[in-house]
């Protein structure tokens, strides 16, 4: 993992006399905003849906010191069968002893399925994540590929702060353009099938 403090010198070169702690807070904001806008920081892995459970819901905790932006994919790992994500729990009935085919998210950390499996099954998922509000670190690939854009976003944030001796709304326009271009480039990158996930898998749908 990479530390956001490594980007402080890139921000300080255009935002003069701004305390490092203030710069760091702006970098933390930029990383969260960039990840939320682009879905560029992705993780895929598996969790187990246990047989015989009385609950159809599964509570999920985001990895490390991160927050979930969106669920990008759910698959039955045996055969890579996609699970359809619905906007509401709109299946006709709960099917016992069957594989789930549908899922619904009441909130981003809780998924409800339409069926209880007969045996334990592995669910493969992909999520887009962002650093938490208190995190100092982001994924290495995120930093290496988009660190310049994050620095631009932090500079824009700082230069447009009112009544600060480092503010300069005119100079902020250059950084705003660089930041927005970075977001556009990252969105094109992710739509071409690249992200920070080491191995891509079949995508179901965005939510």
PDB file of C-alpha atoms in Angstrom:
ATOM      1  CA  UNK A   1       0.000   0.000   0.000  1.00  0.00           C
ATOM      2  CA  UNK A   2       1.128   3.577  -0.707  1.00  0.00           C
ATOM      3  CA  UNK A   3       0.963   6.499   1.705  1.00  0.00           C
ATOM      4  CA  UNK A   4      -0.781   9.688   0.600  1.00  0.00           C
ATOM      5  CA  UNK A   5       1.864  11.741   2.393  1.00  0.00           C
ATOM      6  CA  UNK A   6       4.221  10.918  -0.500  1.00  0.00           C
ATOM      7  CA  UNK A   7       2.180  13.309  -2.648  1.00  0.00           C
ATOM      8  CA  UNK A   8       2.530  16.299  -0.321  1.00  0.00           C
ATOM      9  CA  UNK A   9       5.541  17.765  -2.217  1.00  0.00           C
ATOM     10  CA  UNK A  10       3.533  17.723  -5.494  1.00  0.00           C
ATOM     11  CA  UNK A  11       0.821  19.792  -3.838  1.00  0.00           C
ATOM     12  CA  UNK A  12       3.142  22.150  -1.953  1.00  0.00           C
ATOM     13  CA  UNK A  13       4.894  23.259  -5.151  1.00  0.00           C
ATOM     14  CA  UNK A  14       1.790  25.224  -6.221  1.00  0.00           C
ATOM     15  CA  UNK A  15       0.054  25.795  -2.886  1.00  0.00           C
ATOM     16  CA  UNK A  16       2.545  27.924  -0.987  1.00  0.00           C
ATOM     17  CA  UNK A  17       2.740  28.203   2.818  1.00  0.00           C
ATOM     18  CA  UNK A  18      -0.032  25.683   3.368  1.00  0.00           C
ATOM     19  CA  UNK A  19       0.555  23.403   6.399  1.00  0.00           C
ATOM     20  CA  UNK A  20       1.316  19.800   5.531  1.00  0.00           C
ATOM     21  CA  UNK A  21      -1.584  18.528   7.662  1.00  0.00           C
ATOM     22  CA  UNK A  22      -4.025  20.657   5.653  1.00  0.00           C
ATOM     23  CA  UNK A  23      -2.470  19.397   2.417  1.00  0.00           C
ATOM     24  CA  UNK A  24      -2.838  15.830   3.647  1.00  0.00           C
ATOM     25  CA  UNK A  25      -6.537  16.311   4.390  1.00  0.00           C
ATOM     26  CA  UNK A  26      -7.009  17.629   0.843  1.00  0.00           C
ATOM     27  CA  UNK A  27      -5.191  14.590  -0.581  1.00  0.00           C
ATOM     28  CA  UNK A  28      -7.418  12.278   1.436  1.00  0.00           C
ATOM     29  CA  UNK A  29     -10.474  14.042   0.005  1.00  0.00           C
ATOM     30  CA  UNK A  30      -9.098  13.854  -3.556  1.00  0.00           C
ATOM     31  CA  UNK A  31      -8.403  10.116  -3.288  1.00  0.00           C
ATOM     32  CA  UNK A  32     -11.928   9.396  -2.026  1.00  0.00           C
ATOM     33  CA  UNK A  33     -13.543  11.624  -4.639  1.00  0.00           C
ATOM     34  CA  UNK A  34     -11.462  10.163  -7.486  1.00  0.00           C
ATOM     35  CA  UNK A  35     -12.204   6.570  -6.463  1.00  0.00           C
ATOM     36  CA  UNK A  36     -15.918   7.309  -6.046  1.00  0.00           C
ATOM     37  CA  UNK A  37     -16.182   8.993  -9.441  1.00  0.00           C
ATOM     38  CA  UNK A  38     -14.177   6.441 -11.419  1.00  0.00           C
ATOM     39  CA  UNK A  39     -14.450   3.017  -9.678  1.00  0.00           C
ATOM     40  CA  UNK A  40     -10.764   2.665 -10.514  1.00  0.00           C
ATOM     41  CA  UNK A  41      -9.808   0.966  -7.224  1.00  0.00           C
ATOM     42  CA  UNK A  42     -11.310  -2.516  -7.388  1.00  0.00           C
ATOM     43  CA  UNK A  43     -11.015  -5.740  -5.423  1.00  0.00           C
ATOM     44  CA  UNK A  44     -12.348  -9.187  -6.233  1.00  0.00           C
ATOM     45  CA  UNK A  45     -12.417 -12.199  -3.958  1.00  0.00           C
ATOM     46  CA  UNK A  46     -14.863 -14.763  -2.536  1.00  0.00           C
ATOM     47  CA  UNK A  47     -17.140 -15.214   0.426  1.00  0.00           C
ATOM     48  CA  UNK A  48     -19.094 -18.311   1.478  1.00  0.00           C
ATOM     49  CA  UNK A  49     -22.869 -18.456   1.646  1.00  0.00           C
ATOM     50  CA  UNK A  50     -23.572 -21.128   4.241  1.00  0.00           C
ATOM     51  CA  UNK A  51     -26.226 -23.796   3.855  1.00  0.00           C
ATOM     52  CA  UNK A  52     -29.038 -24.074   6.358  1.00  0.00           C
ATOM     53  CA  UNK A  53     -28.938 -20.478   7.502  1.00  0.00           C
ATOM     54  CA  UNK A  54     -32.244 -18.965   8.548  1.00  0.00           C
ATOM     55  CA  UNK A  55     -31.164 -15.635   7.095  1.00  0.00           C
ATOM     56  CA  UNK A  56     -31.047 -14.775   3.416  1.00  0.00           C
ATOM     57  CA  UNK A  57     -28.755 -11.820   4.115  1.00  0.00           C
ATOM     58  CA  UNK A  58     -24.995 -11.598   4.235  1.00  0.00           C
ATOM     59  CA  UNK A  59     -23.215  -8.752   6.035  1.00  0.00           C
ATOM     60  CA  UNK A  60     -20.025  -7.711   4.313  1.00  0.00           C
ATOM     61  CA  UNK A  61     -17.112  -5.710   5.702  1.00  0.00           C
ATOM     62  CA  UNK A  62     -14.947  -3.776   3.258  1.00  0.00           C
ATOM     63  CA  UNK A  63     -11.286  -4.815   3.236  1.00  0.00           C
ATOM     64  CA  UNK A  64      -8.759  -2.962   5.355  1.00  0.00           C
ATOM     65  CA  UNK A  65      -9.311   0.718   6.045  1.00  0.00           C
ATOM     66  CA  UNK A  66     -11.644   1.292   3.088  1.00  0.00           C
ATOM     67  CA  UNK A  67     -15.265   2.036   2.275  1.00  0.00           C
ATOM     68  CA  UNK A  68     -17.312   0.335  -0.445  1.00  0.00           C
ATOM     69  CA  UNK A  69     -18.225   2.579  -3.368  1.00  0.00           C
ATOM     70  CA  UNK A  70     -20.277   0.036  -5.344  1.00  0.00           C
ATOM     71  CA  UNK A  71     -20.720  -3.668  -6.011  1.00  0.00           C
ATOM     72  CA  UNK A  72     -19.679  -4.348  -9.581  1.00  0.00           C
ATOM     73  CA  UNK A  73     -20.271  -8.098  -9.817  1.00  0.00           C
ATOM     74  CA  UNK A  74     -21.659 -11.175  -8.070  1.00  0.00           C
ATOM     75  CA  UNK A  75     -21.101 -14.691  -9.420  1.00  0.00           C
ATOM     76  CA  UNK A  76     -21.702 -18.227  -8.299  1.00  0.00           C
ATOM     77  CA  UNK A  77     -18.052 -19.225  -8.359  1.00  0.00           C
ATOM     78  CA  UNK A  78     -18.804 -22.788  -9.472  1.00  0.00           C
ATOM     79  CA  UNK A  79     -19.435 -22.212 -13.144  1.00  0.00           C
ATOM     80  CA  UNK A  80     -19.192 -18.416 -13.026  1.00  0.00           C
ATOM     81  CA  UNK A  81     -22.980 -18.024 -13.135  1.00  0.00           C
ATOM     82  CA  UNK A  82     -23.966 -14.377 -12.701  1.00  0.00           C
ATOM     83  CA  UNK A  83     -26.320 -13.362  -9.907  1.00  0.00           C
ATOM     84  CA  UNK A  84     -28.673 -10.622 -11.072  1.00  0.00           C
ATOM     85  CA  UNK A  85     -28.655  -7.554  -8.847  1.00  0.00           C
ATOM     86  CA  UNK A  86     -32.106  -6.006  -8.464  1.00  0.00           C
ATOM     87  CA  UNK A  87     -33.131  -2.514  -7.415  1.00  0.00           C
ATOM     88  CA  UNK A  88     -35.562  -4.007  -4.874  1.00  0.00           C
ATOM     89  CA  UNK A  89     -36.315  -7.504  -3.500  1.00  0.00           C
ATOM     90  CA  UNK A  90     -38.670  -8.306  -6.344  1.00  0.00           C
ATOM     91  CA  UNK A  91     -38.445 -12.095  -6.541  1.00  0.00           C
ATOM     92  CA  UNK A  92     -41.753 -13.986  -6.310  1.00  0.00           C
ATOM     93  CA  UNK A  93     -40.793 -16.280  -3.428  1.00  0.00           C
ATOM     94  CA  UNK A  94     -37.894 -17.574  -1.370  1.00  0.00           C
ATOM     95  CA  UNK A  95     -36.656 -20.835  -2.857  1.00  0.00           C
ATOM     96  CA  UNK A  96     -35.335 -23.390  -0.388  1.00  0.00           C
ATOM     97  CA  UNK A  97     -32.496 -25.794  -1.192  1.00  0.00           C
ATOM     98  CA  UNK A  98     -31.644 -23.907  -4.343  1.00  0.00           C
ATOM     99  CA  UNK A  99     -28.887 -21.723  -5.690  1.00  0.00           C
ATOM    100  CA  UNK A 100     -29.462 -17.978  -5.448  1.00  0.00           C
ATOM    101  CA  UNK A 101     -30.163 -16.255  -8.750  1.00  0.00           C
ATOM    102  CA  UNK A 102     -31.038 -12.762  -7.524  1.00  0.00           C
ATOM    103  CA  UNK A 103     -29.661 -10.343  -4.954  1.00  0.00           C
ATOM    104  CA  UNK A 104     -30.704  -7.028  -3.483  1.00  0.00           C
ATOM    105  CA  UNK A 105     -28.678  -4.469  -1.522  1.00  0.00           C
ATOM    106  CA  UNK A 106     -30.564  -2.741   1.271  1.00  0.00           C
ATOM    107  CA  UNK A 107     -27.336  -0.884   1.985  1.00  0.00           C
ATOM    108  CA  UNK A 108     -23.865  -1.177   0.544  1.00  0.00           C
ATOM    109  CA  UNK A 109     -22.698  -3.565   3.295  1.00  0.00           C
ATOM    110  CA  UNK A 110     -25.657  -5.975   3.339  1.00  0.00           C
ATOM    111  CA  UNK A 111     -26.767  -8.216   0.492  1.00  0.00           C
ATOM    112  CA  UNK A 112     -29.960 -10.310   0.519  1.00  0.00           C
ATOM    113  CA  UNK A 113     -30.344 -13.364  -1.724  1.00  0.00           C
ATOM    114  CA  UNK A 114     -33.513 -15.006  -3.037  1.00  0.00           C
ATOM    115  CA  UNK A 115     -32.620 -18.561  -1.994  1.00  0.00           C
ATOM    116  CA  UNK A 116     -30.989 -20.624   0.729  1.00  0.00           C
ATOM    117  CA  UNK A 117     -28.372 -22.967  -0.732  1.00  0.00           C
ATOM    118  CA  UNK A 118     -28.514 -26.681   0.003  1.00  0.00           C
ATOM    119  CA  UNK A 119     -24.761 -26.797   0.457  1.00  0.00           C
ATOM    120  CA  UNK A 120     -22.186 -24.140   1.220  1.00  0.00           C
ATOM    121  CA  UNK A 121     -21.434 -22.194  -1.932  1.00  0.00           C
ATOM    122  CA  UNK A 122     -18.722 -19.746  -2.886  1.00  0.00           C
ATOM    123  CA  UNK A 123     -19.791 -16.330  -4.152  1.00  0.00           C
ATOM    124  CA  UNK A 124     -17.263 -14.407  -6.197  1.00  0.00           C
ATOM    125  CA  UNK A 125     -17.559 -10.647  -6.095  1.00  0.00           C
ATOM    126  CA  UNK A 126     -15.956  -7.488  -7.328  1.00  0.00           C
ATOM    127  CA  UNK A 127     -16.323  -4.203  -5.486  1.00  0.00           C
ATOM    128  CA  UNK A 128     -15.116  -0.679  -6.112  1.00  0.00           C
ATOM    129  CA  UNK A 129     -13.660   0.827  -2.951  1.00  0.00           C
ATOM    130  CA  UNK A 130     -12.152   4.061  -1.667  1.00  0.00           C
ATOM    131  CA  UNK A 131      -9.946   4.967   1.271  1.00  0.00           C
ATOM    132  CA  UNK A 132     -11.857   5.612   4.491  1.00  0.00           C
ATOM    133  CA  UNK A 133     -12.161   9.152   5.871  1.00  0.00           C
ATOM    134  CA  UNK A 134      -9.326   8.464   8.306  1.00  0.00           C
ATOM    135  CA  UNK A 135      -7.050   6.346   6.111  1.00  0.00           C
ATOM    136  CA  UNK A 136      -3.514   7.376   5.168  1.00  0.00           C
ATOM    137  CA  UNK A 137      -3.016   4.777   2.445  1.00  0.00           C
ATOM    138  CA  UNK A 138      -4.303   3.722  -0.962  1.00  0.00           C
ATOM    139  CA  UNK A 139      -3.550   0.864  -3.344  1.00  0.00           C
ATOM    140  CA  UNK A 140      -0.076   0.971  -4.943  1.00  0.00           C
ATOM    141  CA  UNK A 141      -1.485   0.780  -8.476  1.00  0.00           C
ATOM    142  CA  UNK A 142      -3.933   3.578  -7.700  1.00  0.00           C
ATOM    143  CA  UNK A 143      -1.058   5.751  -6.477  1.00  0.00           C
ATOM    144  CA  UNK A 144       1.354   4.883  -9.300  1.00  0.00           C
ATOM    145  CA  UNK A 145      -1.181   5.415 -12.086  1.00  0.00           C
ATOM    146  CA  UNK A 146      -3.184   8.363 -10.769  1.00  0.00           C
ATOM    147  CA  UNK A 147      -1.013  10.102  -8.158  1.00  0.00           C
ATOM    148  CA  UNK A 148      -0.537  13.193 -10.352  1.00  0.00           C
ATOM    149  CA  UNK A 149      -4.300  13.526 -10.757  1.00  0.00           C
ATOM    150  CA  UNK A 150      -4.812  13.199  -6.990  1.00  0.00           C
ATOM    151  CA  UNK A 151      -2.262  15.954  -6.410  1.00  0.00           C
ATOM    152  CA  UNK A 152      -4.120  18.151  -8.916  1.00  0.00           C
ATOM    153  CA  UNK A 153      -7.383  17.503  -7.116  1.00  0.00           C
ATOM    154  CA  UNK A 154      -5.857  18.386  -3.750  1.00  0.00           C
ATOM    155  CA  UNK A 155      -4.367  21.605  -5.167  1.00  0.00           C
ATOM    156  CA  UNK A 156      -7.723  22.571  -6.656  1.00  0.00           C
ATOM    157  CA  UNK A 157      -9.421  21.911  -3.298  1.00  0.00           C
ATOM    158  CA  UNK A 158      -6.928  24.056  -1.410  1.00  0.00           C
ATOM    159  CA  UNK A 159      -6.647  26.923  -3.870  1.00  0.00           C
ATOM    160  CA  UNK A 160     -10.410  27.415  -3.900  1.00  0.00           C
ATOM    161  CA  UNK A 161     -10.777  27.517  -0.100  1.00  0.00           C
ATOM    162  CA  UNK A 162     -12.115  30.962   0.851  1.00  0.00           C
ATOM    163  CA  UNK A 163     -10.285  33.309   3.209  1.00  0.00           C
ATOM    164  CA  UNK A 164      -7.071  31.300   3.303  1.00  0.00           C
ATOM    165  CA  UNK A 165      -3.734  32.948   2.666  1.00  0.00           C
ATOM    166  CA  UNK A 166      -2.839  30.172   0.192  1.00  0.00           C
ATOM    167  CA  UNK A 167      -6.075  30.439  -1.820  1.00  0.00           C
ATOM    168  CA  UNK A 168      -5.853  31.492  -5.476  1.00  0.00           C
ATOM    169  CA  UNK A 169      -9.061  30.782  -7.450  1.00  0.00           C
ATOM    170  CA  UNK A 170      -7.447  31.865 -10.715  1.00  0.00           C
ATOM    171  CA  UNK A 171      -4.559  29.434 -10.401  1.00  0.00           C
ATOM    172  CA  UNK A 172      -7.004  26.714  -9.338  1.00  0.00           C
ATOM    173  CA  UNK A 173      -8.484  26.527 -12.831  1.00  0.00           C
ATOM    174  CA  UNK A 174      -5.385  24.775 -14.194  1.00  0.00           C
ATOM    175  CA  UNK A 175      -5.531  22.155 -11.466  1.00  0.00           C
ATOM    176  CA  UNK A 176      -9.273  21.696 -11.919  1.00  0.00           C
ATOM    177  CA  UNK A 177      -8.695  20.935 -15.595  1.00  0.00           C
ATOM    178  CA  UNK A 178      -5.914  18.455 -14.820  1.00  0.00           C
ATOM    179  CA  UNK A 179      -8.037  16.735 -12.186  1.00  0.00           C
ATOM    180  CA  UNK A 180     -11.081  16.418 -14.426  1.00  0.00           C
ATOM    181  CA  UNK A 181      -8.907  15.088 -17.243  1.00  0.00           C
ATOM    182  CA  UNK A 182      -7.510  12.490 -14.855  1.00  0.00           C
ATOM    183  CA  UNK A 183     -11.028  11.372 -13.917  1.00  0.00           C
ATOM    184  CA  UNK A 184     -11.979  11.112 -17.589  1.00  0.00           C
ATOM    185  CA  UNK A 185      -8.864   9.075 -18.383  1.00  0.00           C
ATOM    186  CA  UNK A 186      -9.495   6.743 -15.434  1.00  0.00           C
ATOM    187  CA  UNK A 187     -13.096   6.123 -16.510  1.00  0.00           C
ATOM    188  CA  UNK A 188     -11.906   5.201 -19.998  1.00  0.00           C
ATOM    189  CA  UNK A 189      -9.289   2.938 -18.422  1.00  0.00           C
ATOM    190  CA  UNK A 190     -11.808   1.042 -16.299  1.00  0.00           C
ATOM    191  CA  UNK A 191     -14.282   0.643 -19.190  1.00  0.00           C
ATOM    192  CA  UNK A 192     -11.537  -1.019 -21.189  1.00  0.00           C
ATOM    193  CA  UNK A 193     -11.352  -3.686 -18.480  1.00  0.00           C
ATOM    194  CA  UNK A 194      -8.504  -2.451 -16.331  1.00  0.00           C
ATOM    195  CA  UNK A 195      -8.448  -1.530 -12.671  1.00  0.00           C
ATOM    196  CA  UNK A 196      -6.466  -2.392  -9.592  1.00  0.00           C
ATOM    197  CA  UNK A 197      -7.898  -5.930  -9.434  1.00  0.00           C
ATOM    198  CA  UNK A 198      -5.078  -8.405 -10.167  1.00  0.00           C
ATOM    199  CA  UNK A 199      -7.311 -10.682 -12.245  1.00  0.00           C
ATOM    200  CA  UNK A 200     -10.476  -9.599 -13.994  1.00  0.00           C
ATOM    201  CA  UNK A 201     -13.580 -11.770 -13.995  1.00  0.00           C
ATOM    202  CA  UNK A 202     -16.890 -11.665 -15.856  1.00  0.00           C
ATOM    203  CA  UNK A 203     -18.780  -8.525 -14.912  1.00  0.00           C
ATOM    204  CA  UNK A 204     -22.494  -8.722 -14.169  1.00  0.00           C
ATOM    205  CA  UNK A 205     -23.683  -5.128 -13.847  1.00  0.00           C
ATOM    206  CA  UNK A 206     -23.034  -1.900 -12.047  1.00  0.00           C
ATOM    207  CA  UNK A 207     -25.127  -0.731  -9.135  1.00  0.00           C
TER     208      UNK A 207
END
